[in-house]
Short mmCIF file of C-alpha atoms in Angstrom, two decimals:
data_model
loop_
_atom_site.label_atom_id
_atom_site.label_comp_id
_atom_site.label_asym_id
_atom_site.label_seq_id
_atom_site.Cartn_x
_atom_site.Cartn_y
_atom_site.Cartn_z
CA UNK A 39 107.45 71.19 115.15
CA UNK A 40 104.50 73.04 113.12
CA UNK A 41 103.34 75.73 115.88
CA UNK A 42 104.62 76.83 119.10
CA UNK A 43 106.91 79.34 120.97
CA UNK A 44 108.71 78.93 124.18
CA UNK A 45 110.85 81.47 126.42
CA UNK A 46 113.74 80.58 129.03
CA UNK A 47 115.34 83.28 131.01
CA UNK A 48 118.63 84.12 132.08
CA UNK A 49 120.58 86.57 133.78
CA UNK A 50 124.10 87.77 133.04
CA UNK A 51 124.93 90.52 135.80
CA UNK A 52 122.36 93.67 135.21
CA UNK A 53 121.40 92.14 132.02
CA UNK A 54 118.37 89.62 131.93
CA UNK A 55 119.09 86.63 128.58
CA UNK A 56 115.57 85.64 127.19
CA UNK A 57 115.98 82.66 124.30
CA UNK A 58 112.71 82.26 122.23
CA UNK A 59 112.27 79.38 120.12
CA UNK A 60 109.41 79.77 116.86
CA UNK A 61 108.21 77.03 115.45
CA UNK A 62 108.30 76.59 111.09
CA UNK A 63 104.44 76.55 111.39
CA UNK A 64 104.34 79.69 113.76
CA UNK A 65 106.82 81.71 111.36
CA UNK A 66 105.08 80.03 108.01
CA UNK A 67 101.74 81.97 109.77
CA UNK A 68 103.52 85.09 110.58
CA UNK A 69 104.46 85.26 107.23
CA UNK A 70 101.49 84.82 105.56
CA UNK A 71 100.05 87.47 107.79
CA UNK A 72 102.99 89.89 106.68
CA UNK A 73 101.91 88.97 103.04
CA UNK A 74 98.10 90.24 103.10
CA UNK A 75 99.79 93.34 105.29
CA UNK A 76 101.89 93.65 102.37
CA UNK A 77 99.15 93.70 100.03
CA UNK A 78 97.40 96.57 101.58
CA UNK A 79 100.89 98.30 101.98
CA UNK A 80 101.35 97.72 97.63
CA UNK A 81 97.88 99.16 96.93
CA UNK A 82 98.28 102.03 99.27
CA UNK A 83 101.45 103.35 97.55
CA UNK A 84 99.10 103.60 94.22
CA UNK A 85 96.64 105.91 96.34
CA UNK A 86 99.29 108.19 97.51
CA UNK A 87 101.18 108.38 94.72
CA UNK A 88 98.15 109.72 93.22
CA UNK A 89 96.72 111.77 94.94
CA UNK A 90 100.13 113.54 95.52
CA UNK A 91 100.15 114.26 92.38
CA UNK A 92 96.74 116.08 92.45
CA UNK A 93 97.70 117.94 95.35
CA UNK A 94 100.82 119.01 94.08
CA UNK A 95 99.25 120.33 90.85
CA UNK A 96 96.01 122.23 93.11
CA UNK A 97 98.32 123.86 95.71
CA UNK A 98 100.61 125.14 92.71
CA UNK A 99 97.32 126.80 91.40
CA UNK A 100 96.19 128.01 94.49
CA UNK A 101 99.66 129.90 94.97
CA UNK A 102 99.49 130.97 91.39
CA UNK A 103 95.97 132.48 91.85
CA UNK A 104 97.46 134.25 94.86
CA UNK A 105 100.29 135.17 92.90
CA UNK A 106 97.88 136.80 91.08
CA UNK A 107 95.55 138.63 93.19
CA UNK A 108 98.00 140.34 95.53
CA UNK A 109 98.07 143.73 96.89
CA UNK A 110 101.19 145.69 98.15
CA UNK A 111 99.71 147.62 101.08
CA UNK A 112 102.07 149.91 103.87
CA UNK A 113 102.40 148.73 107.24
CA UNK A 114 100.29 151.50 108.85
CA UNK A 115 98.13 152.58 108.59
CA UNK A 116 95.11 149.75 107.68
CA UNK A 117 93.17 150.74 104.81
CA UNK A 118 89.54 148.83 105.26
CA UNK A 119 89.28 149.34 101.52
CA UNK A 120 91.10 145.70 101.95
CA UNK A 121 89.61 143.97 104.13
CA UNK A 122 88.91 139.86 102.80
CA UNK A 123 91.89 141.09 100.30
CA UNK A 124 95.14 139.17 100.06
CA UNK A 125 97.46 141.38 101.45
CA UNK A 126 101.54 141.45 101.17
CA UNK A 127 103.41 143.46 103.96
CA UNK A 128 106.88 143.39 105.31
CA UNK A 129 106.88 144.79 108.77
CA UNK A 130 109.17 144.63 111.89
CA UNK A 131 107.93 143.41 114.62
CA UNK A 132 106.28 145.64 117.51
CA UNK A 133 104.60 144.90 120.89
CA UNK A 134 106.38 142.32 122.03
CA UNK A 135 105.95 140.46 125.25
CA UNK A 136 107.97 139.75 128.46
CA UNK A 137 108.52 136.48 129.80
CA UNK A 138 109.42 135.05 133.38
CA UNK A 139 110.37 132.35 134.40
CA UNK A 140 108.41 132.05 138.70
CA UNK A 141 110.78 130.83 141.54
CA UNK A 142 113.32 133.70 141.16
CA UNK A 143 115.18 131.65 137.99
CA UNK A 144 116.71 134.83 137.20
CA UNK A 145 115.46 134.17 133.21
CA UNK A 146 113.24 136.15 131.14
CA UNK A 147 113.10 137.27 127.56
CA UNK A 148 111.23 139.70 125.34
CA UNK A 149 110.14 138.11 122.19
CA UNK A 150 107.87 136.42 120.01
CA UNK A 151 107.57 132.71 122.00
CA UNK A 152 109.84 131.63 124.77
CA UNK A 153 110.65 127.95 124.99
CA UNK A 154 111.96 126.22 127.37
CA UNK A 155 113.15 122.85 127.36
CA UNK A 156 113.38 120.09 130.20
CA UNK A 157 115.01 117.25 130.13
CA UNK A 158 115.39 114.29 133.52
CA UNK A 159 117.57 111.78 133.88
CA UNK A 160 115.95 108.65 134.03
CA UNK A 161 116.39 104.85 133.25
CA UNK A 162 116.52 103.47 129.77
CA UNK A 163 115.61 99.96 128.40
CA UNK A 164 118.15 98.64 125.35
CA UNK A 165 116.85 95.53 123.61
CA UNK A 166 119.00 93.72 121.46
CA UNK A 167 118.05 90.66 119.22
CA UNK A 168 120.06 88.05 117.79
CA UNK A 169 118.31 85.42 115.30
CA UNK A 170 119.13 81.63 114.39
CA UNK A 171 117.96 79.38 112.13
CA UNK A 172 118.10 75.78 113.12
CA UNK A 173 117.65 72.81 110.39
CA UNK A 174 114.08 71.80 111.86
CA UNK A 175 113.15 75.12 110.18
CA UNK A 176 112.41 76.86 113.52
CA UNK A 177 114.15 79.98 114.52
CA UNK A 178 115.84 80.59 118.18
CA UNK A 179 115.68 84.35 119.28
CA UNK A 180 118.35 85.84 121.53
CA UNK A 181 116.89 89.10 122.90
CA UNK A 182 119.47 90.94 125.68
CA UNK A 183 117.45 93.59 127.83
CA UNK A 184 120.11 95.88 129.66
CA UNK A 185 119.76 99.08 131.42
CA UNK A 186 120.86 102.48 131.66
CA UNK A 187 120.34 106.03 132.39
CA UNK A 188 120.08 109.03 130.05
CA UNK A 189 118.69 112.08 130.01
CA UNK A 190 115.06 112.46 128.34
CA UNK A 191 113.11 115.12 127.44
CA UNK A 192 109.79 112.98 127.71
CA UNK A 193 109.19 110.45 130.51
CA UNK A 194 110.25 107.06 129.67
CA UNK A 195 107.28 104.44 131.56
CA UNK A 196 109.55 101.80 133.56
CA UNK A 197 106.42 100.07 133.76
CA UNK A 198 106.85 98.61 130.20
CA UNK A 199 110.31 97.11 131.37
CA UNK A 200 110.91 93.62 130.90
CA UNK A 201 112.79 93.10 134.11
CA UNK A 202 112.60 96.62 136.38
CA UNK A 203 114.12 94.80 138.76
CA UNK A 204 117.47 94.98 137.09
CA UNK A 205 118.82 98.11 136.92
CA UNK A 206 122.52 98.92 137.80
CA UNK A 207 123.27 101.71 140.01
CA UNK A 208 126.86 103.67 140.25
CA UNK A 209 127.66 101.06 142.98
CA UNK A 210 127.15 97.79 141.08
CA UNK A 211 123.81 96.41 143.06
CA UNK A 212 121.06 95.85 140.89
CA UNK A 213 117.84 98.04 142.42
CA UNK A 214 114.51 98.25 141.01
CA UNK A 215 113.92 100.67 137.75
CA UNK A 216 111.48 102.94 138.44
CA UNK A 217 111.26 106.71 136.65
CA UNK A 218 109.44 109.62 138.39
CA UNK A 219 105.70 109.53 137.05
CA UNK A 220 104.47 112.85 135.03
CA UNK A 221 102.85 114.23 137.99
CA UNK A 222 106.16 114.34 139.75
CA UNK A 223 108.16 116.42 137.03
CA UNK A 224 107.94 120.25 138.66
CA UNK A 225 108.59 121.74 135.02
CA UNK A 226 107.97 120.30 131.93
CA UNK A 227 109.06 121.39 128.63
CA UNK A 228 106.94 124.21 126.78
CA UNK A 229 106.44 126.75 124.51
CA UNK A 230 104.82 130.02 124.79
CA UNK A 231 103.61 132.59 122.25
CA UNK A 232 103.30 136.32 123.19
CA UNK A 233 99.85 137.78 122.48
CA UNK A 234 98.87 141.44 121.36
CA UNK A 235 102.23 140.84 118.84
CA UNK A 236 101.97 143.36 115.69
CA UNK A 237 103.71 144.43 112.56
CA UNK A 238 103.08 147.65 112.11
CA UNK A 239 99.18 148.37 113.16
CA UNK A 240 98.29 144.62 111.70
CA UNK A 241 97.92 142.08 114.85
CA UNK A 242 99.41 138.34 114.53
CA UNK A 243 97.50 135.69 115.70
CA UNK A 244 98.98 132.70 117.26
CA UNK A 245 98.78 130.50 114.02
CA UNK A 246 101.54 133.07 112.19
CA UNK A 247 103.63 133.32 115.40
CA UNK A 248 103.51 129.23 115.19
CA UNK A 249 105.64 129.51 111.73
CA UNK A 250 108.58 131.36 113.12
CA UNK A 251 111.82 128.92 113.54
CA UNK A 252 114.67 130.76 114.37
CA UNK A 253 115.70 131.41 118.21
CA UNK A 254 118.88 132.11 120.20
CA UNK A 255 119.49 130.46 123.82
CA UNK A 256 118.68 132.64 126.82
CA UNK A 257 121.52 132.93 129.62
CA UNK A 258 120.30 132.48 133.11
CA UNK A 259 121.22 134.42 135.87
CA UNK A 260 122.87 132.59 138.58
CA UNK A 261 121.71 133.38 142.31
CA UNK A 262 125.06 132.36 143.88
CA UNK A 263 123.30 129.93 146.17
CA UNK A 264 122.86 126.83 145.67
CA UNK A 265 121.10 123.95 148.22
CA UNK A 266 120.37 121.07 146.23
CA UNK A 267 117.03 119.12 147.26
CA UNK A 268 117.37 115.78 148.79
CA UNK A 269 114.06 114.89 146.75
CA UNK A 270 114.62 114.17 143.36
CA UNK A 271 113.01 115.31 141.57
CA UNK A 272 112.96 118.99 143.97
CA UNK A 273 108.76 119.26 144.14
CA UNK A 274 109.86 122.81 142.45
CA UNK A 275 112.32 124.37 140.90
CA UNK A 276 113.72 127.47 142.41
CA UNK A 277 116.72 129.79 142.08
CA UNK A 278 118.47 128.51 145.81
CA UNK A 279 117.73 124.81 144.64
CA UNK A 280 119.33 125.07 141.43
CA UNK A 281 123.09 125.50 139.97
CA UNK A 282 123.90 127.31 136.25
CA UNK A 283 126.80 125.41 133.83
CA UNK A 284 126.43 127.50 130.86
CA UNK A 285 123.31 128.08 129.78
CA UNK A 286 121.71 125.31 131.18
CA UNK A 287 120.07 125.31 134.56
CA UNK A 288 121.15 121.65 136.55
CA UNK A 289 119.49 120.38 140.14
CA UNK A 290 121.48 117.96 140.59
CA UNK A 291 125.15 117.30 139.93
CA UNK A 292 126.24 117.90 136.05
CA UNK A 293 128.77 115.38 136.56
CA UNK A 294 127.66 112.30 138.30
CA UNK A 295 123.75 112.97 137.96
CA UNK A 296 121.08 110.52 139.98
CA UNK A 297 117.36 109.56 138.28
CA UNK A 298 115.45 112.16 138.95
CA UNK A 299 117.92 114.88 138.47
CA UNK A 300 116.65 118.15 136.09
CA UNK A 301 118.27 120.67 133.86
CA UNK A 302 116.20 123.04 132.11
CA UNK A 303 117.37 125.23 129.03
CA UNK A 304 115.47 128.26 127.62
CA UNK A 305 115.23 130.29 124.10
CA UNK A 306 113.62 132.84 122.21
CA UNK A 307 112.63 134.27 119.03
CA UNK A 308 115.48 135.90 117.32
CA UNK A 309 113.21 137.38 114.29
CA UNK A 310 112.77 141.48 114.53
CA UNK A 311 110.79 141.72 111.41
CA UNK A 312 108.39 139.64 109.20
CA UNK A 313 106.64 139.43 106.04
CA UNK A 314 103.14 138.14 105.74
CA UNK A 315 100.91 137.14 102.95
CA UNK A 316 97.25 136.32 103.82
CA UNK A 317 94.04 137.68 104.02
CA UNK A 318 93.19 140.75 105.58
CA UNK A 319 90.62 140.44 108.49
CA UNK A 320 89.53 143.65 110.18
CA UNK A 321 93.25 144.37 111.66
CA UNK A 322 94.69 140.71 111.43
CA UNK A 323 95.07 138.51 109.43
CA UNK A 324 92.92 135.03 108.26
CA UNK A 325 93.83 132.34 105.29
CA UNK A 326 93.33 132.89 102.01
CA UNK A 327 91.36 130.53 100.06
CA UNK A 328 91.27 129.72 96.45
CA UNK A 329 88.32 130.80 94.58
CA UNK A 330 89.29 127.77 91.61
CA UNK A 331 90.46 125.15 94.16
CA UNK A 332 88.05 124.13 96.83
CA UNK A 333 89.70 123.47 100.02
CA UNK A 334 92.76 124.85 99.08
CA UNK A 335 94.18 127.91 101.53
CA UNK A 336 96.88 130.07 101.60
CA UNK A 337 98.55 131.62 104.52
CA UNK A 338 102.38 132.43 104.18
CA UNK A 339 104.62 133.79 106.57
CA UNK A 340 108.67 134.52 105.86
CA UNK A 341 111.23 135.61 108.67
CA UNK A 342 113.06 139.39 107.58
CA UNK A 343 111.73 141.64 104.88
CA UNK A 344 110.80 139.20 101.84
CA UNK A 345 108.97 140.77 98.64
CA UNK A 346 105.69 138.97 97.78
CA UNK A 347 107.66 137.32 94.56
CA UNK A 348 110.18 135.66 96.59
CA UNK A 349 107.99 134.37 98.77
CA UNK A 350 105.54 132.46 96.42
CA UNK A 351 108.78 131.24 94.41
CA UNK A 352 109.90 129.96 98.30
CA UNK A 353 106.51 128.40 98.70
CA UNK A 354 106.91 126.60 95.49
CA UNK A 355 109.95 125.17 95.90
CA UNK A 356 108.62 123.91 99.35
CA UNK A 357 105.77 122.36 97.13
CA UNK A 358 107.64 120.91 94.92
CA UNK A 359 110.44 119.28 97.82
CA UNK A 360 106.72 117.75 99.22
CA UNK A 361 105.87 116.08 96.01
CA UNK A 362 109.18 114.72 95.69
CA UNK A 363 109.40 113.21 99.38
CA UNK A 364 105.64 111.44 98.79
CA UNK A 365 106.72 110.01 95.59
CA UNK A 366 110.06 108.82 97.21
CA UNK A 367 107.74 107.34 100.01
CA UNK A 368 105.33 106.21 97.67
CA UNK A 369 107.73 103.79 96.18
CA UNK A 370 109.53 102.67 99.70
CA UNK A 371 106.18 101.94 100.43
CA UNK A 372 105.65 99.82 96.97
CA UNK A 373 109.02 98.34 97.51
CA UNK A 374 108.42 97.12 101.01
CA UNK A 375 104.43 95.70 100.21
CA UNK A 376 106.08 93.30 97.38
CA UNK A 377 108.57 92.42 99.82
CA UNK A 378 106.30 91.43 102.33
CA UNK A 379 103.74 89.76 99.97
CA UNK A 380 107.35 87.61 99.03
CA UNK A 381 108.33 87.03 102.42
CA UNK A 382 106.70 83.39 102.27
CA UNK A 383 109.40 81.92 100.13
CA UNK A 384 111.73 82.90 102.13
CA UNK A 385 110.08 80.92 104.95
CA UNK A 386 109.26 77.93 102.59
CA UNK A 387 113.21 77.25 102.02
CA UNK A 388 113.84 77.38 105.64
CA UNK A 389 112.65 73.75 106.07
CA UNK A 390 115.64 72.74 103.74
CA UNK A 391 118.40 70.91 106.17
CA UNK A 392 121.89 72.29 106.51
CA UNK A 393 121.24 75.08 103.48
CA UNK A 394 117.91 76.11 104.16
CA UNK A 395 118.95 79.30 105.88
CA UNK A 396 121.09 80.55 103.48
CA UNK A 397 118.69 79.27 100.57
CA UNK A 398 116.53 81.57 102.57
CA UNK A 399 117.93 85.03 102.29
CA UNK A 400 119.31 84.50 98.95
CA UNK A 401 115.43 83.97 98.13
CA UNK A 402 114.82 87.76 100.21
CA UNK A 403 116.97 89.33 98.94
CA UNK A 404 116.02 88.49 95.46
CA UNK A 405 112.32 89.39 96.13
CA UNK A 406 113.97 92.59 97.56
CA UNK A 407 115.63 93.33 94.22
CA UNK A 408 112.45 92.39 92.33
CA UNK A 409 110.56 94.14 94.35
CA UNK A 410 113.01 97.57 93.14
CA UNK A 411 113.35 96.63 89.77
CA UNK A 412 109.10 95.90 89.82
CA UNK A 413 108.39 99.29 91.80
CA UNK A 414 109.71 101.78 89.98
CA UNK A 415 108.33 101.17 86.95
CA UNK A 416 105.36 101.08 88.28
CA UNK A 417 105.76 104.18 90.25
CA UNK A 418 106.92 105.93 87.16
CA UNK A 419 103.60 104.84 85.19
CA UNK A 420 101.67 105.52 88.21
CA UNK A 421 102.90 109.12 88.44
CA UNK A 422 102.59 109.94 84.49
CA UNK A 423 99.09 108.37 84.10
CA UNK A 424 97.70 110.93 87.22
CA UNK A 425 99.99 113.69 86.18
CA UNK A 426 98.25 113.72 82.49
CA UNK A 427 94.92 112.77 84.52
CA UNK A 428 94.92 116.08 86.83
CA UNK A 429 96.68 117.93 83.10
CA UNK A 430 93.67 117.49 80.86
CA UNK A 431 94.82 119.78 78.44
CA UNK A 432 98.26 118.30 77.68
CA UNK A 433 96.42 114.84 77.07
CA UNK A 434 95.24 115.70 73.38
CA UNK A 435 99.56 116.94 72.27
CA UNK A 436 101.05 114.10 74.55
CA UNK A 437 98.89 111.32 73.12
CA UNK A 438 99.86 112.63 69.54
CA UNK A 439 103.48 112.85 70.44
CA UNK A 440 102.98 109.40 71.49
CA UNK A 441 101.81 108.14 68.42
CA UNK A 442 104.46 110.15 65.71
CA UNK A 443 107.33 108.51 68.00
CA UNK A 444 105.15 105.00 67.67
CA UNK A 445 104.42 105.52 63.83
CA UNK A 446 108.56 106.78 63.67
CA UNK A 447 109.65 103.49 64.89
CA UNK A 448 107.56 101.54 63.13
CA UNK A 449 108.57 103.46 59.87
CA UNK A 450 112.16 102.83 59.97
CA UNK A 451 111.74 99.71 61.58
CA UNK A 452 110.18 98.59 58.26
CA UNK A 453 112.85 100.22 56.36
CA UNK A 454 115.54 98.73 57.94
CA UNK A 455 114.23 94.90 57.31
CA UNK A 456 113.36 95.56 53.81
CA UNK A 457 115.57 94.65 51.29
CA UNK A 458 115.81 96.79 47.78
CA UNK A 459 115.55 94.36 44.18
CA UNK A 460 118.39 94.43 42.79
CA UNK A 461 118.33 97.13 39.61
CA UNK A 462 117.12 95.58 36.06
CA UNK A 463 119.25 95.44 32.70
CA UNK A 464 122.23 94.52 35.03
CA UNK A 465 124.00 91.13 34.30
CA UNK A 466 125.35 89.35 37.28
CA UNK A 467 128.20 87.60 36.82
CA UNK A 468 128.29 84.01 36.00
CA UNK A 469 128.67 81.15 38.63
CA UNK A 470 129.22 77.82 38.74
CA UNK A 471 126.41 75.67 39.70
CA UNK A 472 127.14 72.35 41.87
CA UNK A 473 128.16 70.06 38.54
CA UNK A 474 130.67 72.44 37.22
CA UNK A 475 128.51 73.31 34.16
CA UNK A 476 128.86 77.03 33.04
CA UNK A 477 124.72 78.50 32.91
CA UNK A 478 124.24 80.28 30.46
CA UNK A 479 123.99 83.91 31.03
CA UNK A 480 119.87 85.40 30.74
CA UNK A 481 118.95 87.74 28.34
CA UNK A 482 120.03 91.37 27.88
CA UNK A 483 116.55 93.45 28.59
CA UNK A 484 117.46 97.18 28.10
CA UNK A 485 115.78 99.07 30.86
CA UNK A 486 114.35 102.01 28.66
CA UNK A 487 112.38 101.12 25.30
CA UNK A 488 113.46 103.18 21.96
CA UNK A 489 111.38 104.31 19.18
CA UNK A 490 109.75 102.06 17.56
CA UNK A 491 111.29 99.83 14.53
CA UNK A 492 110.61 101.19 10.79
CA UNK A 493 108.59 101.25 8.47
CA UNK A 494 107.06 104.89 10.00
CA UNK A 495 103.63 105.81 8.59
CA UNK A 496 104.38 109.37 6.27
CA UNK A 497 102.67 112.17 7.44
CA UNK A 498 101.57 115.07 5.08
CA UNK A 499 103.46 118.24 5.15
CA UNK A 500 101.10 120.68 6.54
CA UNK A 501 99.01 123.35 3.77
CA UNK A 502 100.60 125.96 2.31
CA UNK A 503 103.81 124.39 2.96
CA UNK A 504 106.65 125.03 0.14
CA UNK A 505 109.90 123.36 0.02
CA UNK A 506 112.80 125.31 -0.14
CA UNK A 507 114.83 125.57 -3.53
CA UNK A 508 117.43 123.43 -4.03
CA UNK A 509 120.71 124.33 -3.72
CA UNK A 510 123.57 123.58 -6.27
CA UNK A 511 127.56 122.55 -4.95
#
């Protein structure tokens, strides 16, 4: 009842049935197990939301330093007065190389990098799981393995099957799943970078050629014979063993393909001209590094002709989407630690008969909207306490922001609850008090005090003073 699992197997066709039963105990473990995971997950978010926010803020001064300390120079020719400068040029690109593909493919290109892409068709493993709660608190697991064939760029290891023994071919007759090991693939996908590449007399090392994106595909020629190999996969691939559709380059048949059948796809660089901003080394190019943030480096690269402003303005807004992703993950990651580290009640109510299920995820998915309505906050604090910690010098004008708005608030907080006296000298009108007698009304006390009452003290008239002469009517 407390601990224990047990399998039983069953098979449905090409499909094998495996029903697991978990004990309460056995799920009450797991999920205490989840909980200290959860833990670890809930103080990790703190970390990286932190120390994104110090990155953020030390690769936006490295690129403003840069901003700051870059020279314009001409595509040819190199000036050594600039050597370990930071350098801005806007080139097209020269030199570069010519692939080919061995075995008389009938594909080559002249670019940057050549990639080509392989993918075989191979069998596939699809789990599917169905839960159930039963009123012992135990949970029965309905897991379906089935089987099927795709096409894969990377080899898929039949090994790990549940049942290899399974697997359905076109006929209906179940036959044992087994992919061709690495060894066995003739071609495997790759990518190749053309060396001695320059723009203008400056060479570009492998690490700026790694930054270019955009490619178009790269039609092969088709040799008009075509003798498929009755080994699959063909132990090489070669112009007669091989058939074209498109671009694409098939051994086997496109339409009805067997495990172990190829197609291979090429491309190239599509970019004619570049503009790079790094350091100048001899007549190539190294990484830039900040002289005010240690450990900081810049090295930018921009397909076309790009001036120097757009491209730090580019490489800020790609700073900036960073931060934003990190903090978004940062809180996911907050989010999903306090729902682990909740996960237990979930389990608890599971015991309870008949409605102990449903008691169950109405308890997860209120620690899931706890969780939310906990995280962000937290997040939000998280982020303003490190970005004023890595801002020094908008602590001093933030914390006395913070205190006018506090002392604001208080202020009319006071004012509002305080009630004026009413205005002296005014008589309120009478009332009657509970035994119908009529009060008497108080006494009238002028606001403002007059002269005072007679007799006045006489003063002398001052010397020399003479009274006018009287006047007859």
């Amino acid at each position: 009842f407390f601990f224990g699992m047990d399998d039983r197997d069953t098979f449905s066709g090409g499909d094998a049935v495996v029903q697991s039963r978990q004990s309460y105990g056995s799920k009450l473990a797991d999920s205490c197990i989840a909980s200290i995971i959860g833990i670890v997950l809930f103080l990790s978010s703190f970390v990286l939301l932190w120390w994104n926010e110090g990155n953020t803020l030390y690769m936006m001064k490295a690129l403003e330093e840069a901003q700051d300390n870059v020279d314009e120079v001409p595509c040819r020719p190199i000036d050594p007065a600039n050597n370990k400068q930071l350098v801005h040029i806007s080139c097209d690109l020269e030199n570069l190389q010519t692939f080919k593909e061995p075995n008389d493919l009938g594909v080559s290109a002249t670019a940057a990098f050549f990639r080509r892409h392989v993918e075989m068709y191979q069998y596939a493993e699809d789990v599917q799981k169905e839960e159930r709660k039963n009123n012992d608190g135990s949970t029965t697991t309905t897991t379906t393995y089935s089987y099927r064939t795709e096409w894969s760029p990377a080899r898929i290891r039949s090994e790990d099957f549940r049942y290899p023994d399974t697997c359905v071919e076109h006929g209906g007759r179940c036959v044992h799943c087994r992919n061709p090991a690495l060894n066995e693939w003739p071609m495997v996908s790759s990518t190749q970078y053309a060396e001695g590449v320059t723009a203008g007399d400056f060479s570009l090392s492998k690490e700026l050629l790694q930054k270019l994106t955009s490619s178009e595909p790269v039609q092969p020629v088709d040799s008009g014979v075509y003798n498929p190999s009755q080994i699959r996969p063909p132990q090489s691939i070669t112009g007669s063993n091989t058939h074209v559709i498109g671009s694409i380059v098939y051994t086997g048949n496109s339409n009805r393909p067997k495990v172990g059948d190829m197609r291979i796809s090429w491309s190239q660089s599509s970019v004619q001209a570049v503009s790079v901003i790094a350091q100048q080394q001899g007549r190539g190019f190294v990484s830039w590094r900040s002289t005010t943030r240690k450990g900081y480096t810049v090295m930018l690269l921009d397909e076309g002709m790009v001036d120097a402003a757009e491209m730090f303005a580019r490489a800020m807004r790609m700073n900036n989407l960073v931060a934003w992703v990190l903090r978004l993950t940062g809180f996911v990651l907050m989010v999903f630690g306090i729902t682990l580290v909740g996960k237990p009640l979930g389990v608890v109510a599971d015991i309870i008969p008949f409605f102990g299920s449903m008691i169950g995820e109405v308890a997860m998915l209120g620690v899931a909207m706890l969780a939310c309505v906990i995280a962000f906050p937290l997040s939000v604090i998280t982020i303003c306490l490190a970005w004023v910690w890595y801002r020094p010098i908008v602590l001093v004008p933030f914390v006395a922001s913070m205190a006018f708005l506090m002392y604001f608030l208080y202020y009319f907080n006071n004012r509002r609850g305080t009630s004026l006296p009413p205005p002296t000298g005014v008589y309120a009108p009478p009332y009657q008090t509970y035994d119908g007698a009529q009060p008497s009304a108080p006494a009238y006390k002028p606001q403002f005090q007059g002269p005072p009452p007679p007799p006045y003290q006489p003063q002398p008239p001052p010397q020399g003073y003479q009274p006018p002469p009287a006047q007859g009517y």
